[in-house]
Amino acid sequence: RQLGRVAKRRTKCDVLKVDALAAARRTDVAALFVAASNDALAPPETHANLLAREFKGPANLATFDGEHNSPRPRAIYDAVLKFLGDVLFGRPPLALNVPTDRDDHVAPPDDDDHDSTGAPHDDDIDDDDDNDDNCKVG
């Protein structure tokens, strides 16, 4: 319940009402799905893998060893850059110098405006629970 409230506050959408599979089956733009191998919150086999397999448009799937909130390894950011380059420009973009920590994970933001995952603090988010108009998918 806590997760649902936080997600709704951040997205202005009741994520429990979104039918991601139905949206995937009718969406034909390119998509990149990212999955952590040990994600208990959104297990790859019932979320990212399923969505990528059922996606109407071109779908890419990038996976990494970790859990839902694990730091993403550099390879995930490289996959995102390649995907965006391919989709936006028809070729991979120029390499970017992304700062990493010693374990080759992208370093978290070094500021007080974001939590340890890089998300804005909850107090920075407008809390309008009555607006599900932003919940349109596909």
GROMACS .gro file of C-alpha atoms in nm:
model
  138
    1ARG     CA    1   0.000   0.000   0.000
    2GLN     CA    2   0.285   0.239   0.085
    3LEU     CA    3   0.444   0.178  -0.255
    4GLY     CA    4   0.114   0.243  -0.433
    5ARG     CA    5   0.066   0.572  -0.247
    6VAL     CA    6   0.421   0.687  -0.325
    7ALA     CA    7   0.386   0.589  -0.692
    8LYS     CA    8   0.053   0.769  -0.722
    9ARG     CA    9   0.195   1.079  -0.555
   10ARG     CA   10   0.494   1.080  -0.792
   11THR     CA   11   0.311   0.992  -1.114
   12LYS     CA   12  -0.035   1.138  -1.051
   13CYS     CA   13  -0.165   0.797  -1.152
   14ASP     CA   14  -0.292   0.493  -0.964
   15VAL     CA   15  -0.035   0.245  -1.097
   16LEU     CA   16  -0.249  -0.045  -0.976
   17LYS     CA   17  -0.509   0.052  -1.238
   18VAL     CA   18  -0.263   0.054  -1.530
   19ASP     CA   19  -0.278  -0.250  -1.757
   20ALA     CA   20   0.080  -0.246  -1.884
   21LEU     CA   21   0.038  -0.568  -2.084
   22ALA     CA   22  -0.262  -0.429  -2.276
   23ALA     CA   23  -0.070  -0.109  -2.344
   24ALA     CA   24   0.236  -0.306  -2.461
   25ARG     CA   25   0.023  -0.507  -2.703
   26ARG     CA   26  -0.102  -0.191  -2.876
   27THR     CA   27   0.209   0.030  -2.862
   28ASP     CA   28   0.422   0.026  -3.174
   29VAL     CA   29   0.706   0.267  -3.097
   30ALA     CA   30   1.047   0.129  -2.999
   31ALA     CA   31   1.096   0.049  -2.631
   32LEU     CA   32   1.375  -0.054  -2.400
   33PHE     CA   33   1.283  -0.264  -2.098
   34VAL     CA   34   1.532  -0.297  -1.811
   35ALA     CA   35   1.512  -0.581  -1.561
   36ALA     CA   36   1.706  -0.679  -1.251
   37SER     CA   37   1.755  -1.055  -1.230
   38ASN     CA   38   1.657  -1.078  -0.861
   39ASP     CA   39   1.380  -0.818  -0.858
   40ALA     CA   40   1.116  -0.938  -0.609
   41LEU     CA   41   0.897  -0.629  -0.657
   42ALA     CA   42   0.871  -0.664  -1.037
   43PRO     CA   43   1.002  -1.013  -1.122
   44PRO     CA   44   1.150  -1.016  -1.475
   45GLU     CA   45   0.948  -1.317  -1.588
   46THR     CA   46   0.616  -1.147  -1.506
   47HIS     CA   47   0.712  -0.791  -1.594
   48ALA     CA   48   0.996  -0.680  -1.823
   49ASN     CA   49   1.043  -1.013  -2.003
   50LEU     CA   50   0.668  -1.052  -2.056
   51LEU     CA   51   0.622  -0.692  -2.172
   52ALA     CA   52   0.916  -0.715  -2.413
   53ARG     CA   53   0.784  -1.042  -2.557
   54GLU     CA   54   0.427  -0.910  -2.600
   55PHE     CA   55   0.525  -0.560  -2.715
   56LYS     CA   56   0.375  -0.469  -3.053
   57GLY     CA   57   0.666  -0.250  -3.161
   58PRO     CA   58   1.041  -0.315  -3.165
   59ALA     CA   59   1.139  -0.416  -2.811
   60ASN     CA   60   1.481  -0.437  -2.652
   61LEU     CA   61   1.550  -0.599  -2.316
   62ALA     CA   62   1.851  -0.515  -2.100
   63THR     CA   63   1.909  -0.718  -1.783
   64PHE     CA   64   2.153  -0.694  -1.497
   65ASP     CA   65   2.237  -0.885  -1.181
   66GLY     CA   66   2.068  -0.717  -0.889
   67GLU     CA   67   1.743  -0.627  -0.719
   68HIS     CA   68   1.476  -0.364  -0.785
   69ASN     CA   69   1.668  -0.076  -0.627
   70SER     CA   70   2.021  -0.199  -0.698
   71PRO     CA   71   2.259   0.048  -0.859
   72ARG     CA   72   2.258   0.000  -1.233
   73PRO     CA   73   2.588  -0.119  -1.377
   74ARG     CA   74   2.757   0.083  -1.648
   75ALA     CA   75   2.641  -0.168  -1.912
   76ILE     CA   76   2.278  -0.065  -1.853
   77TYR     CA   77   2.359   0.300  -1.918
   78ASP     CA   78   2.552   0.196  -2.228
   79ALA     CA   79   2.246   0.000  -2.346
   80VAL     CA   80   2.026   0.306  -2.289
   81LEU     CA   81   2.265   0.529  -2.486
   82LYS     CA   82   2.280   0.280  -2.772
   83PHE     CA   83   1.902   0.242  -2.775
   84LEU     CA   84   1.846   0.619  -2.782
   85GLY     CA   85   2.109   0.664  -3.052
   86ASP     CA   86   1.957   0.391  -3.266
   87VAL     CA   87   1.601   0.521  -3.222
   88LEU     CA   88   1.669   0.893  -3.246
   89PHE     CA   89   1.955   0.903  -3.495
   90GLY     CA   90   1.968   0.562  -3.659
   91ARG     CA   91   2.310   0.504  -3.505
   92PRO     CA   92   2.469   0.483  -3.159
   93PRO     CA   93   2.544   0.823  -3.004
   94LEU     CA   94   2.891   0.937  -2.921
   95ALA     CA   95   3.021   0.787  -2.597
   96LEU     CA   96   2.949   0.993  -2.289
   97ASN     CA   97   3.176   1.011  -1.989
   98VAL     CA   98   2.943   0.885  -1.714
   99PRO     CA   99   3.106   0.893  -1.368
  100THR     CA  100   3.118   0.552  -1.204
  101ASP     CA  101   3.211   0.423  -0.861
  102ARG     CA  102   3.477   0.157  -0.798
  103ASP     CA  103   3.237  -0.128  -0.886
  104ASP     CA  104   3.157   0.025  -1.228
  105HIS     CA  105   2.811   0.140  -1.120
  106VAL     CA  106   2.697   0.484  -1.213
  107ALA     CA  107   2.763   0.717  -0.923
  108PRO     CA  108   2.451   0.853  -0.747
  109PRO     CA  109   2.378   1.225  -0.760
  110ASP     CA  110   2.583   1.426  -0.513
  111ASP     CA  111   2.321   1.669  -0.392
  112ASP     CA  112   2.052   1.713  -0.131
  113ASP     CA  113   1.765   1.728  -0.383
  114HIS     CA  114   1.753   1.351  -0.449
  115ASP     CA  115   1.748   1.033  -0.244
  116SER     CA  116   2.001   0.751  -0.276
  117THR     CA  117   1.829   0.615  -0.591
  118GLY     CA  118   1.843   0.951  -0.769
  119ALA     CA  119   1.470   1.015  -0.726
  120PRO     CA  120   1.352   1.351  -0.593
  121HIS     CA  121   1.264   1.365  -0.225
  122ASP     CA  122   0.894   1.305  -0.154
  123ASP     CA  123   0.851   1.658  -0.019
  124ASP     CA  124   0.941   1.793  -0.366
  125ILE     CA  125   0.646   1.615  -0.526
  126ASP     CA  126   0.302   1.771  -0.562
  127ASP     CA  127   0.055   1.549  -0.374
  128ASP     CA  128  -0.264   1.571  -0.583
  129ASP     CA  129  -0.423   1.228  -0.529
  130ASP     CA  130  -0.740   1.312  -0.721
  131ASN     CA  131  -0.586   1.347  -1.069
  132ASP     CA  132  -0.565   1.023  -1.268
  133ASP     CA  133  -0.567   1.205  -1.605
  134ASN     CA  134  -0.189   1.158  -1.628
  135CYS     CA  135  -0.247   0.782  -1.615
  136LYS     CA  136  -0.310   0.735  -1.985
  137VAL     CA  137  -0.085   0.468  -2.138
  138GLY     CA  138  -0.049   0.379  -2.506
   0.00000   0.00000   0.00000
